GROMACS .gro file of C-alpha atoms in nm:
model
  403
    1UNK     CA    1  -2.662  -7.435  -3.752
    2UNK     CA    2  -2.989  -7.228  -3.870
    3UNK     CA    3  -3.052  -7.396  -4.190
    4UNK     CA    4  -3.161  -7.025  -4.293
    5UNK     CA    5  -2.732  -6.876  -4.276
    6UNK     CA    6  -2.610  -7.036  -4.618
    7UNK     CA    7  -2.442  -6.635  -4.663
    8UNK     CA    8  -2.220  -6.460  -4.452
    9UNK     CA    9  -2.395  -6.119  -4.501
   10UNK     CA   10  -2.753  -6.329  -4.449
   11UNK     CA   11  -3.073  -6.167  -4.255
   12UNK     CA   12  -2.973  -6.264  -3.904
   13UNK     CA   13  -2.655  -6.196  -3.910
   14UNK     CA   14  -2.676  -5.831  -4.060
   15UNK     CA   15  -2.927  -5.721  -3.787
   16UNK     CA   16  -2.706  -5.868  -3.521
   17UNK     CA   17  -2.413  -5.688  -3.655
   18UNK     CA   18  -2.619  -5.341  -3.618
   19UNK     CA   19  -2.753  -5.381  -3.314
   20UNK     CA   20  -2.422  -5.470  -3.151
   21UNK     CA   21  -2.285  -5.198  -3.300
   22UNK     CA   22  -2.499  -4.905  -3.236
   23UNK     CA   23  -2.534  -5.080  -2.817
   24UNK     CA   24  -2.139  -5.078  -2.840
   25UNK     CA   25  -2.186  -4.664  -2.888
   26UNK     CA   26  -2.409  -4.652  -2.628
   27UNK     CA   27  -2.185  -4.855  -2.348
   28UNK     CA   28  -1.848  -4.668  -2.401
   29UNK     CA   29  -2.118  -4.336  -2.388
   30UNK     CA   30  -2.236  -4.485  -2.058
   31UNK     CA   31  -1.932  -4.523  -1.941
   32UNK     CA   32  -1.844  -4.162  -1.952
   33UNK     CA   33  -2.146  -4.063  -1.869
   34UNK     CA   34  -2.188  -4.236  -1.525
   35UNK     CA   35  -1.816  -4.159  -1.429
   36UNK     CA   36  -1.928  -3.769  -1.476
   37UNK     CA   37  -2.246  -3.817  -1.310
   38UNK     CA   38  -2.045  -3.993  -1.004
   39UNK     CA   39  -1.814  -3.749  -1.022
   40UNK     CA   40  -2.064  -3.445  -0.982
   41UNK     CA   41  -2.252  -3.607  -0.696
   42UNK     CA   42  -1.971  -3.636  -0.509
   43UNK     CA   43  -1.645  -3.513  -0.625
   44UNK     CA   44  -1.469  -3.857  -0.523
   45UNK     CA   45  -1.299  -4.040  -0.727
   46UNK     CA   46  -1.310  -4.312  -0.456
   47UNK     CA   47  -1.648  -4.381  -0.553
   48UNK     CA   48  -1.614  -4.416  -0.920
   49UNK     CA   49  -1.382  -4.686  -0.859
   50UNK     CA   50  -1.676  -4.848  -0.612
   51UNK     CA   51  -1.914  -4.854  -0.881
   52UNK     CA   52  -1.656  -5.005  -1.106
   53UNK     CA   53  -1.559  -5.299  -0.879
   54UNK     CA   54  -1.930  -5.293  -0.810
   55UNK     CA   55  -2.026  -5.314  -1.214
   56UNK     CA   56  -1.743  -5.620  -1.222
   57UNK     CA   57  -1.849  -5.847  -0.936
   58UNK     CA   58  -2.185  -6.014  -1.076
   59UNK     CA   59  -1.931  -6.198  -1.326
   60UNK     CA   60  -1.840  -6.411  -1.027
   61UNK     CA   61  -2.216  -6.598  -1.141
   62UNK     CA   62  -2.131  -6.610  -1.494
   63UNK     CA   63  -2.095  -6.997  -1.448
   64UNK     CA   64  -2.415  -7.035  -1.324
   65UNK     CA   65  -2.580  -6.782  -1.581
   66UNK     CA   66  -2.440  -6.943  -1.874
   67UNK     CA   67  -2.606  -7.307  -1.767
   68UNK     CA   68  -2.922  -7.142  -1.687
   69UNK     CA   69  -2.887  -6.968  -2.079
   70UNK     CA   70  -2.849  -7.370  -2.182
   71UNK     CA   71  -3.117  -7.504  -2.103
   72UNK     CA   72  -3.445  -7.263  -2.211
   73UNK     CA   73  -3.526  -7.060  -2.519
   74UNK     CA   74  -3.282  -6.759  -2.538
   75UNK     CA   75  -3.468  -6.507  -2.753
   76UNK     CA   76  -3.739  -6.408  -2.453
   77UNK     CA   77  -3.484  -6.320  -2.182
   78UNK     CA   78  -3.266  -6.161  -2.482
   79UNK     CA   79  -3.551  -5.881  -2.529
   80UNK     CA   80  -3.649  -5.855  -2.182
   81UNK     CA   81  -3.300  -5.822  -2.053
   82UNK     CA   82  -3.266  -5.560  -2.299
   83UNK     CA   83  -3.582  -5.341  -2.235
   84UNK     CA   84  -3.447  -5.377  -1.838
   85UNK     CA   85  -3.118  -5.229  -1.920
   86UNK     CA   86  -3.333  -4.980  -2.154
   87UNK     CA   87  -3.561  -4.922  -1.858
   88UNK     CA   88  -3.268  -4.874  -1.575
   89UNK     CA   89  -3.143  -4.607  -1.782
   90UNK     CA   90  -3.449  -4.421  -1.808
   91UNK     CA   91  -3.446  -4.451  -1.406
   92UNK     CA   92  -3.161  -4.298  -1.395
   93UNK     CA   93  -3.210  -4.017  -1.666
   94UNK     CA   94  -3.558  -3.932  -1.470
   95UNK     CA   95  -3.430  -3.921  -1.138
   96UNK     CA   96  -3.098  -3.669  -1.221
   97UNK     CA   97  -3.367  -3.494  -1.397
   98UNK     CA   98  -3.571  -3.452  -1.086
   99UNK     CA   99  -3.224  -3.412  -0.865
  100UNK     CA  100  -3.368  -3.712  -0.673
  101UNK     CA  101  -3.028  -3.956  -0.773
  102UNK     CA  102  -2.812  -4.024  -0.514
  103UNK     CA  103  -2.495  -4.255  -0.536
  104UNK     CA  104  -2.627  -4.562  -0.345
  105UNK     CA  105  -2.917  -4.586  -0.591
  106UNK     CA  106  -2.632  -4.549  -0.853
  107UNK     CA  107  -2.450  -4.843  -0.684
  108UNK     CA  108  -2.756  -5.076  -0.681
  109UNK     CA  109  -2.827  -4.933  -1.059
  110UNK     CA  110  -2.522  -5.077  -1.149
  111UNK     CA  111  -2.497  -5.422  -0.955
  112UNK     CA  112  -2.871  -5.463  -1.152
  113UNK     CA  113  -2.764  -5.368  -1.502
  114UNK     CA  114  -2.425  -5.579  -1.452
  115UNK     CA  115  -2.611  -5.867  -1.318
  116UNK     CA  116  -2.821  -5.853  -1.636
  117UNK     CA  117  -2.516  -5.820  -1.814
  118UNK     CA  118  -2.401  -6.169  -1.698
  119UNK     CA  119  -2.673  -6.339  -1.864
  120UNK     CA  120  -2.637  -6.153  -2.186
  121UNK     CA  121  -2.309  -6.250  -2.229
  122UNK     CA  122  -2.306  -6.625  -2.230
  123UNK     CA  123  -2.653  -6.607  -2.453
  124UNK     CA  124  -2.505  -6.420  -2.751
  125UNK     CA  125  -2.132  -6.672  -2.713
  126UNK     CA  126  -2.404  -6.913  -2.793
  127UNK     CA  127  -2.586  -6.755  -3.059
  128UNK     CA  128  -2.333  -6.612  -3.273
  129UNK     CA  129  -2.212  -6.950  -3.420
  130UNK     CA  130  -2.560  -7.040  -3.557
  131UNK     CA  131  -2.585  -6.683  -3.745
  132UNK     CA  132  -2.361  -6.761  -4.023
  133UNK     CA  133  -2.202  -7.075  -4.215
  134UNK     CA  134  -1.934  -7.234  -4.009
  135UNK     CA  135  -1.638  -7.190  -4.218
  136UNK     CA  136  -1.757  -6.790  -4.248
  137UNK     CA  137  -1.626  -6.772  -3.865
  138UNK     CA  138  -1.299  -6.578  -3.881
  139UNK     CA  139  -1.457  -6.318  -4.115
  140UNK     CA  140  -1.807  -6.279  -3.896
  141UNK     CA  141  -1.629  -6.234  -3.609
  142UNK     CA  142  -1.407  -5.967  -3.785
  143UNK     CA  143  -1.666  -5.815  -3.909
  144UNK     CA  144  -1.833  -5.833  -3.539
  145UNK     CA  145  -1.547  -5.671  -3.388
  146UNK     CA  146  -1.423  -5.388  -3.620
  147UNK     CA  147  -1.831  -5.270  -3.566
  148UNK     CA  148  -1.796  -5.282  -3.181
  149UNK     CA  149  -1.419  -5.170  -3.170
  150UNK     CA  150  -1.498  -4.860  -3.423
  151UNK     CA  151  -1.832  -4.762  -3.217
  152UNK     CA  152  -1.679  -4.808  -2.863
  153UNK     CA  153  -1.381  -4.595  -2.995
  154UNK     CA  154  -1.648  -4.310  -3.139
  155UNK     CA  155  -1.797  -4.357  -2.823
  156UNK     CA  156  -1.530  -4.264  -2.632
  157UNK     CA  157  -1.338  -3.991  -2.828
  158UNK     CA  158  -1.720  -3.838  -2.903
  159UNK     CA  159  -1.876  -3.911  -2.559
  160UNK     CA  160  -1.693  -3.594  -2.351
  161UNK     CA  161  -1.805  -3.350  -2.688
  162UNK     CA  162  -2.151  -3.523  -2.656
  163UNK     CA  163  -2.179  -3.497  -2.279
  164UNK     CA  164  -2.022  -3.117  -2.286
  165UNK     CA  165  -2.310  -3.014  -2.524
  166UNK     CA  166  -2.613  -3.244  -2.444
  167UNK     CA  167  -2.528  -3.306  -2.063
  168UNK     CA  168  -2.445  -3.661  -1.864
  169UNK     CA  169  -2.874  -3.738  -1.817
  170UNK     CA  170  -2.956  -3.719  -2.224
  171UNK     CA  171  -2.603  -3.940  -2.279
  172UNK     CA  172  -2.765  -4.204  -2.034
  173UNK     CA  173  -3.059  -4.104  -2.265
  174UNK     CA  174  -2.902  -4.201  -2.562
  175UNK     CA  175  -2.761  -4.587  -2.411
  176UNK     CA  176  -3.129  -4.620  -2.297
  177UNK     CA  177  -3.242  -4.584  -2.642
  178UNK     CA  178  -2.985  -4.847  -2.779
  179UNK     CA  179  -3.143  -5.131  -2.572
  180UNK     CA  180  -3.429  -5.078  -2.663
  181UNK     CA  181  -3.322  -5.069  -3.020
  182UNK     CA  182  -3.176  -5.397  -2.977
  183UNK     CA  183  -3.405  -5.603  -2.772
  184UNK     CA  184  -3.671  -5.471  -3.109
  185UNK     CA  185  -3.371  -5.618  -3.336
  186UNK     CA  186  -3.365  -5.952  -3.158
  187UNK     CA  187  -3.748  -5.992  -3.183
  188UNK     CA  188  -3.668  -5.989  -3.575
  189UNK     CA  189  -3.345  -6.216  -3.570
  190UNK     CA  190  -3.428  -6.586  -3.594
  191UNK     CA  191  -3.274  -6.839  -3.323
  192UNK     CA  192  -3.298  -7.182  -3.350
  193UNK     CA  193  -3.369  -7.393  -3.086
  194UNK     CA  194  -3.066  -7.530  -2.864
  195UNK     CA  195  -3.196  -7.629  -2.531
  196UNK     CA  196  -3.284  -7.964  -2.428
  197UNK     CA  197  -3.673  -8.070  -2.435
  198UNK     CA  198  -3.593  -8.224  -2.082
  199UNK     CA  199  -3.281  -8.024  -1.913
  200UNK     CA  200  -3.129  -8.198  -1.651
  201UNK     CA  201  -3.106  -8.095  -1.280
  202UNK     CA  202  -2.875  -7.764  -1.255
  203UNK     CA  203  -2.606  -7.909  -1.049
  204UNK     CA  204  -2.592  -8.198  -1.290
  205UNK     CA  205  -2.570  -7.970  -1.590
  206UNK     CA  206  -2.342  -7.749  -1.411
  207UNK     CA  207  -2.074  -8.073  -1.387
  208UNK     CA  208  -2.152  -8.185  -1.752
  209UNK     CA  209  -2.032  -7.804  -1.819
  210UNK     CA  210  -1.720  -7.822  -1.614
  211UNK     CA  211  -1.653  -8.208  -1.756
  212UNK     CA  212  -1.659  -8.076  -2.123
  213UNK     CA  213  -1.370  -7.844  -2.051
  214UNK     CA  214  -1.179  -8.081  -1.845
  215UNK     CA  215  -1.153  -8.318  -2.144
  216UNK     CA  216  -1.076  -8.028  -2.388
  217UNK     CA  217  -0.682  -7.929  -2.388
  218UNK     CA  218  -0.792  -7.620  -2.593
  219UNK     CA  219  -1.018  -7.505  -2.346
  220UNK     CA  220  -0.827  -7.582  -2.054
  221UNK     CA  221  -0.521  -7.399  -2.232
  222UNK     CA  222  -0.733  -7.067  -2.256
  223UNK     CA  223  -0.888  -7.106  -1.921
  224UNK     CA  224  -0.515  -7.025  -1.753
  225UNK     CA  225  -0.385  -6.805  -2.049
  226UNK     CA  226  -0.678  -6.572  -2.000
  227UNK     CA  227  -0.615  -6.565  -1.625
  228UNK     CA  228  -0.250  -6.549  -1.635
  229UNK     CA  229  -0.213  -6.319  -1.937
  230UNK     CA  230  -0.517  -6.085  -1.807
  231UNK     CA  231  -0.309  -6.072  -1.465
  232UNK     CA  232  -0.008  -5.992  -1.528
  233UNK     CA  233  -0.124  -5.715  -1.767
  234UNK     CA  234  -0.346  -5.555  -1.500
  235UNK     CA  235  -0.019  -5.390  -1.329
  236UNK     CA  236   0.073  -5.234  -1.663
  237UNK     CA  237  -0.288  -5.056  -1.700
  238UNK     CA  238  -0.249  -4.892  -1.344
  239UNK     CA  239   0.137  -4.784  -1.458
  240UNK     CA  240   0.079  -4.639  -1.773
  241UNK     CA  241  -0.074  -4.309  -1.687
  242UNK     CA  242   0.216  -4.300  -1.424
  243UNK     CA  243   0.464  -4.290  -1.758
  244UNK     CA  244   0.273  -4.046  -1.957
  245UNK     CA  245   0.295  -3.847  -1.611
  246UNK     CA  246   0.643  -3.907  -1.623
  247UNK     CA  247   0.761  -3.809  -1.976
  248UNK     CA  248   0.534  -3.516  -1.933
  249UNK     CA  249   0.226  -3.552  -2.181
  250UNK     CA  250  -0.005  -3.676  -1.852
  251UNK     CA  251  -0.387  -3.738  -1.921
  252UNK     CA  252  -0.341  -3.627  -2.314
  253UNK     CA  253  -0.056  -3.851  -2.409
  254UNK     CA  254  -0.220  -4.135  -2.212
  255UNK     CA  255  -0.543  -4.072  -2.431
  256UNK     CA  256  -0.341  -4.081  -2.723
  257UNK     CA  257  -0.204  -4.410  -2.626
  258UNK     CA  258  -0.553  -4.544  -2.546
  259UNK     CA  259  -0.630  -4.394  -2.920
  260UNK     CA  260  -0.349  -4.596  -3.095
  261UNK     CA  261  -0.400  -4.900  -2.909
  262UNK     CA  262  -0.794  -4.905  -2.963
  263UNK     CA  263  -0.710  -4.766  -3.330
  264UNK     CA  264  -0.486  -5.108  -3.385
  265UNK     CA  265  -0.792  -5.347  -3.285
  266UNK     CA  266  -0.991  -5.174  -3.523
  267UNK     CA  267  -0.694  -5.247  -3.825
  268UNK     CA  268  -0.656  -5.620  -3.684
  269UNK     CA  269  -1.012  -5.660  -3.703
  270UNK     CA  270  -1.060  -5.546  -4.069
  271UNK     CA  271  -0.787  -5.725  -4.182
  272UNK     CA  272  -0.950  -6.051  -4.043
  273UNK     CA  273  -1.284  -5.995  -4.191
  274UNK     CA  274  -1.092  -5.958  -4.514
  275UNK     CA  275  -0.889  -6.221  -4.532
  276UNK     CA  276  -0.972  -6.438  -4.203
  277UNK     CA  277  -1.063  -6.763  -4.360
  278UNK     CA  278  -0.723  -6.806  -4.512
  279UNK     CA  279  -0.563  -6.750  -4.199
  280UNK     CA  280  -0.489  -7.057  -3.970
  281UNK     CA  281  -0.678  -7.011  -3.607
  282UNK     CA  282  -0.404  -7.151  -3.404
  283UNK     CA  283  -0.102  -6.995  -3.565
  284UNK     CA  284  -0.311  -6.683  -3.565
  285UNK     CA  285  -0.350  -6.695  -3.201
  286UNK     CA  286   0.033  -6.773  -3.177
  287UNK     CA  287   0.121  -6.473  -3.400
  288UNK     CA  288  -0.108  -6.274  -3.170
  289UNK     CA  289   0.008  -6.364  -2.806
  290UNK     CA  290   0.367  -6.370  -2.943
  291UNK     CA  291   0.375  -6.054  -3.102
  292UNK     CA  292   0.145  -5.880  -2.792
  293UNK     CA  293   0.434  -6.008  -2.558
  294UNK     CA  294   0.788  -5.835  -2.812
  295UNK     CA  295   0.566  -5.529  -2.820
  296UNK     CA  296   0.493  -5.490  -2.425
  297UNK     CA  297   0.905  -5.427  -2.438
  298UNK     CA  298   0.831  -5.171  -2.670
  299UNK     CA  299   0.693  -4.987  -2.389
  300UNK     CA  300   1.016  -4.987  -2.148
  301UNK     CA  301   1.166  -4.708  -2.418
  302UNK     CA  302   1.003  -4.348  -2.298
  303UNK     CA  303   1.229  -4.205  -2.454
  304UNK     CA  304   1.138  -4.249  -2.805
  305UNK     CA  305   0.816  -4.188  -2.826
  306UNK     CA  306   0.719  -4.336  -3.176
  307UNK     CA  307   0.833  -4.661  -3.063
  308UNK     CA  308   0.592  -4.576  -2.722
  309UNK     CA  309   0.268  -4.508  -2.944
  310UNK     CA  310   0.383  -4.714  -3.208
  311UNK     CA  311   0.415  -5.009  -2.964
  312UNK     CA  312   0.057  -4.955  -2.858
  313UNK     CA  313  -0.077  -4.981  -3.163
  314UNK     CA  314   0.064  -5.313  -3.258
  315UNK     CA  315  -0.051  -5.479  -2.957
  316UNK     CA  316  -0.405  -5.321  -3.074
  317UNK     CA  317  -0.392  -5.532  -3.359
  318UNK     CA  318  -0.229  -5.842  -3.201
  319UNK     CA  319  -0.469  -5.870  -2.941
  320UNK     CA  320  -0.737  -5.873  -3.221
  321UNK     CA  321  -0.565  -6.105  -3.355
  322UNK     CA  322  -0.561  -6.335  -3.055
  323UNK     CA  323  -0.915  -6.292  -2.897
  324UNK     CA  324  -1.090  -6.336  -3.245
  325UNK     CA  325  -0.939  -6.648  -3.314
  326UNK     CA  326  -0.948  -6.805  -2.967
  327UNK     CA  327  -1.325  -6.744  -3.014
  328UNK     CA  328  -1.325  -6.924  -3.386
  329UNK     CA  329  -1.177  -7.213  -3.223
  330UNK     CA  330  -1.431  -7.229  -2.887
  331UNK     CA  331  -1.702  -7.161  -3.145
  332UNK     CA  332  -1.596  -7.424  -3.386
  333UNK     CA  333  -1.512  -7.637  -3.101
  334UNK     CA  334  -1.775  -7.615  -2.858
  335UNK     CA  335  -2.101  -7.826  -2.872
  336UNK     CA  336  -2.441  -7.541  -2.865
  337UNK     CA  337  -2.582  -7.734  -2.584
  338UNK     CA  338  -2.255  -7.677  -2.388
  339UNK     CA  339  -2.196  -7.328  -2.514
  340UNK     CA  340  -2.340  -7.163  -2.225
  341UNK     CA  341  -2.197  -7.300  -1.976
  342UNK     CA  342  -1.819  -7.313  -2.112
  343UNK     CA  343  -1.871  -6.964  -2.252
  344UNK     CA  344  -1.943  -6.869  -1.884
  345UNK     CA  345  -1.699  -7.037  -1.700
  346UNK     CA  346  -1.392  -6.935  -1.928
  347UNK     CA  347  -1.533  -6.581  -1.916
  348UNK     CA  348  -1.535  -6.555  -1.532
  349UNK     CA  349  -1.214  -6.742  -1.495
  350UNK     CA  350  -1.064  -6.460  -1.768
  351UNK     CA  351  -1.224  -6.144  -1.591
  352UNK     CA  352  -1.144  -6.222  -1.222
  353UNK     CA  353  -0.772  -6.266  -1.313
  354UNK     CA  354  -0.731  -5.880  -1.399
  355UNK     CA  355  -0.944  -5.696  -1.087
  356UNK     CA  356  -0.757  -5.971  -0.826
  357UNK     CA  357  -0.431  -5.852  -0.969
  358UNK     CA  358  -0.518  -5.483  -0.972
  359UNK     CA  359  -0.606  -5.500  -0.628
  360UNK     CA  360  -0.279  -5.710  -0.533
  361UNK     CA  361  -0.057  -5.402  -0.685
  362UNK     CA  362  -0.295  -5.115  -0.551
  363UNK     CA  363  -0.141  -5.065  -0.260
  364UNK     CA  364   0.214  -5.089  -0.388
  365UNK     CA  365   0.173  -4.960  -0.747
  366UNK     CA  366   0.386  -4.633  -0.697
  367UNK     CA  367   0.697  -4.906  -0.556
  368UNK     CA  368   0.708  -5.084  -0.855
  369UNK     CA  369   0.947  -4.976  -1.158
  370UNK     CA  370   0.744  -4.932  -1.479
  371UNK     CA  371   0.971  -5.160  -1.691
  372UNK     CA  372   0.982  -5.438  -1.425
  373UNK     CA  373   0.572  -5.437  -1.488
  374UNK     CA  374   0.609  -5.439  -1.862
  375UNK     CA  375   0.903  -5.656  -1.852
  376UNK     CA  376   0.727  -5.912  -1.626
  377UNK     CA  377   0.394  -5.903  -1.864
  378UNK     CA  378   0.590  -5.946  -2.177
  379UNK     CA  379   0.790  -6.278  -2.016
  380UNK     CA  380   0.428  -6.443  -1.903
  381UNK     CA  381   0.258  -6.375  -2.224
  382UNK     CA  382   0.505  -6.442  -2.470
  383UNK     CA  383   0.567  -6.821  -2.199
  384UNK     CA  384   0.165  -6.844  -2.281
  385UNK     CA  385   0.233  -6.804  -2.660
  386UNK     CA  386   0.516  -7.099  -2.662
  387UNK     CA  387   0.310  -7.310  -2.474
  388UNK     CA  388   0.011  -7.262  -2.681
  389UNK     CA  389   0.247  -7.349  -2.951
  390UNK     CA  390   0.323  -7.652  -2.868
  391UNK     CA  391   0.028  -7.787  -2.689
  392UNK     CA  392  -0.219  -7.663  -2.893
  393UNK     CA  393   0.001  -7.841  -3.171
  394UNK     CA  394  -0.016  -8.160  -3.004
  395UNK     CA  395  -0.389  -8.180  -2.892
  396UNK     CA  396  -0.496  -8.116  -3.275
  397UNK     CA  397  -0.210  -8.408  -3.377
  398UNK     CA  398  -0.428  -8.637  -3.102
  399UNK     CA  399  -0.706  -8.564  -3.234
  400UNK     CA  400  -0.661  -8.634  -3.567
  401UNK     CA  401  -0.532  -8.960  -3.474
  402UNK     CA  402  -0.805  -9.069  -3.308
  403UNK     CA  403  -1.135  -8.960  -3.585
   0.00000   0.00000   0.00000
């Protein structure tokens, strides 16, 4: 760990924490911003939906990108992957300006952007650890998350006011700006050195990679939670406006329910970076898939529509609950050298699950009874959260009898 992070709130850490949150804004602004822009061009919503799938697929490499991010200095493609992204953005902001944009440039905007994206993510998995003192873990990443949560939530209740008054081209502006913000932040934030002098080949390293989590129960374990968990959720996202349709509060009620959910991973998050290093990781992420599993039931009552919103907000906070402290215990677990490359196979594994499912139920989606959906999700994740109980339980016990 940098020798320099012997405080939570230290140098390095504090200018991380701003520049992920002010980039955080910027995405969920993007977001809107390119939907609208898609949307004017061509009216389809057929083609927002391309340009999603399109903005998803480059995680497919995330594997490969996170073995190439473990074995060379991270700080140069950092910045330059930012000023890119910064860069793309202007692209785009200059040719709407000049009416010269046209979706297929929008498509191959996005594949670029995502692809850069891929190596991004793996990089900062890696670098976060070293920012602050180990046993400051539960509370960084608290702290981490309430800033992204909060700003990706301002993001997206501000971003149609924002777009409304200062048009899609100067919101794309605005992201553009927050790359370049944070590839001048990383310049400033000192990394320490974590690649190899000598890497070995890349299909060697790629093996070591996948080795490391073979041998690692924990990691295996949240390998096929992620992918079960994220899959049999994906039926319930492509449901839910169908039940605010159905109760009769349709695109207003479901942004309320967005609000409460997104408003509970703020609370979990603050509540970790307050009192996170008393908590116990693997109970923690017990409590969390547990408790997201009872309240996905909560969502079979339309009826009674406190329990509906209600519901939504407590699996806010129990989801933050379970993603922070699955990433304390792949941070505290994980070697730096292998960070990379686990970071980027467990994150493909975890994102492919809920697009492949989505897909599956497209074509069928209006067939299938709401409650069966919720039902179904709240029987796999709460079977995730007893196994986690008990295996996680018993790799630890190994473990400890064998140091």
């Amino acid at each position: 760990m940098n020798s320099a992070s012997t405080q939570l709130w230290n140098k390095n850490f504090t200018l991380y924490w701003l520049g992920t949150a002010q980039s955080s804004f910027g995405d969920a602004l993007n977001g809107i911003a390119m939907s609208f822009l898609i949307l004017d061009l061509t009216g389809s919503a057929t083609s927002m939906g391309i340009n999603l799938a399109l903005s998803m697929l480059p995680g497919i490499l995330s594997p490969f990108a996170g073995n190439l991010m473990d074995r060379i200095p991270l700080k140069p493609p950092l910045i330059v992957g930012d000023v890119l992204r910064g860069l793309i953005g202007l692209g785009v902001v200059y040719l709407a300006a000049q009416s010269m944009l046209t979706v297929p440039l929008i498509y191959l905007f996005t594949v670029i952007f995502s692809l850069i994206g891929v190596l991004y993510r793996p990089a900062a998995g890696k670098i976060f650890p070293e920012l602050v003192p180990r046993a400051e873990l539960p509370r960084a990443n608290g702290l981490l998350s309430t800033a992204t949560q909060t700003m990706q939530l301002l993001g997206l209740v501000g971003g149609g006011l924002l777009i409304s008054t200062l048009g899609t081209a100067n919101a794309i502006l605005i992201d553009s700006i927050t790359f370049f913000v944070m590839a001048l932040i990383f310049f400033f934030v000192d990394i320490p050195r974590m690649h190899p002098a000598k890497p070995e080949p890349f299909w060697q390293g790629m093996k070591a990679g996948l080795n490391i989590i073979a041998k690692n129960q924990i990691l295996l374990m949240v390998m096929v939670m992620a992918f079960l968990i994220n899959g049999s959720l994906a039926p319930t996202q492509v449901l839910t406006p169908r039940i605010m349709q159905d109760i009769g509060l349709g695109a207003k009620g479901y942004g309320f329910w967005m609000g409460a959910f997104s408003g509970g991973m703020v609370l979990g998050s603050i509540l970790i970076s307050i009192y996170g290093n008393k908590w116990n990781p693997r109970q923690m992420v017990f409590l969390g898939l547990f408790g997201l599993g009872v309240c996905l039931l909560g969502m079979l009552s339309q009826k009674h529509l406190w329990l509906l919103f209600g519901a939504s907000g407590l699996m806010g906070v129990m989801v933050a609950f379970a993603n922070t402290y699955i990433a304390v215990l792949l941070q505290g677990t994980v070697e730096a050298q292998y960070r990379g490359r686990v970071f980027g196979v467990l994150g493909s594994v975890a994102q492919i699950g809920m697009p492949l499912m989505i897909l599956a139920v497209s074509g069928v989606a209006d067939q299938i009874p709401a409650s069966l959906a919720f039902a179904g999700a709240s029987f796999v994740t709460v079977l995730m959260a007893v196994l986690w109980g008990v295996l996680s339980g018993k790799s630890i016990q190994k473990k400890a009898a064998t140091t």
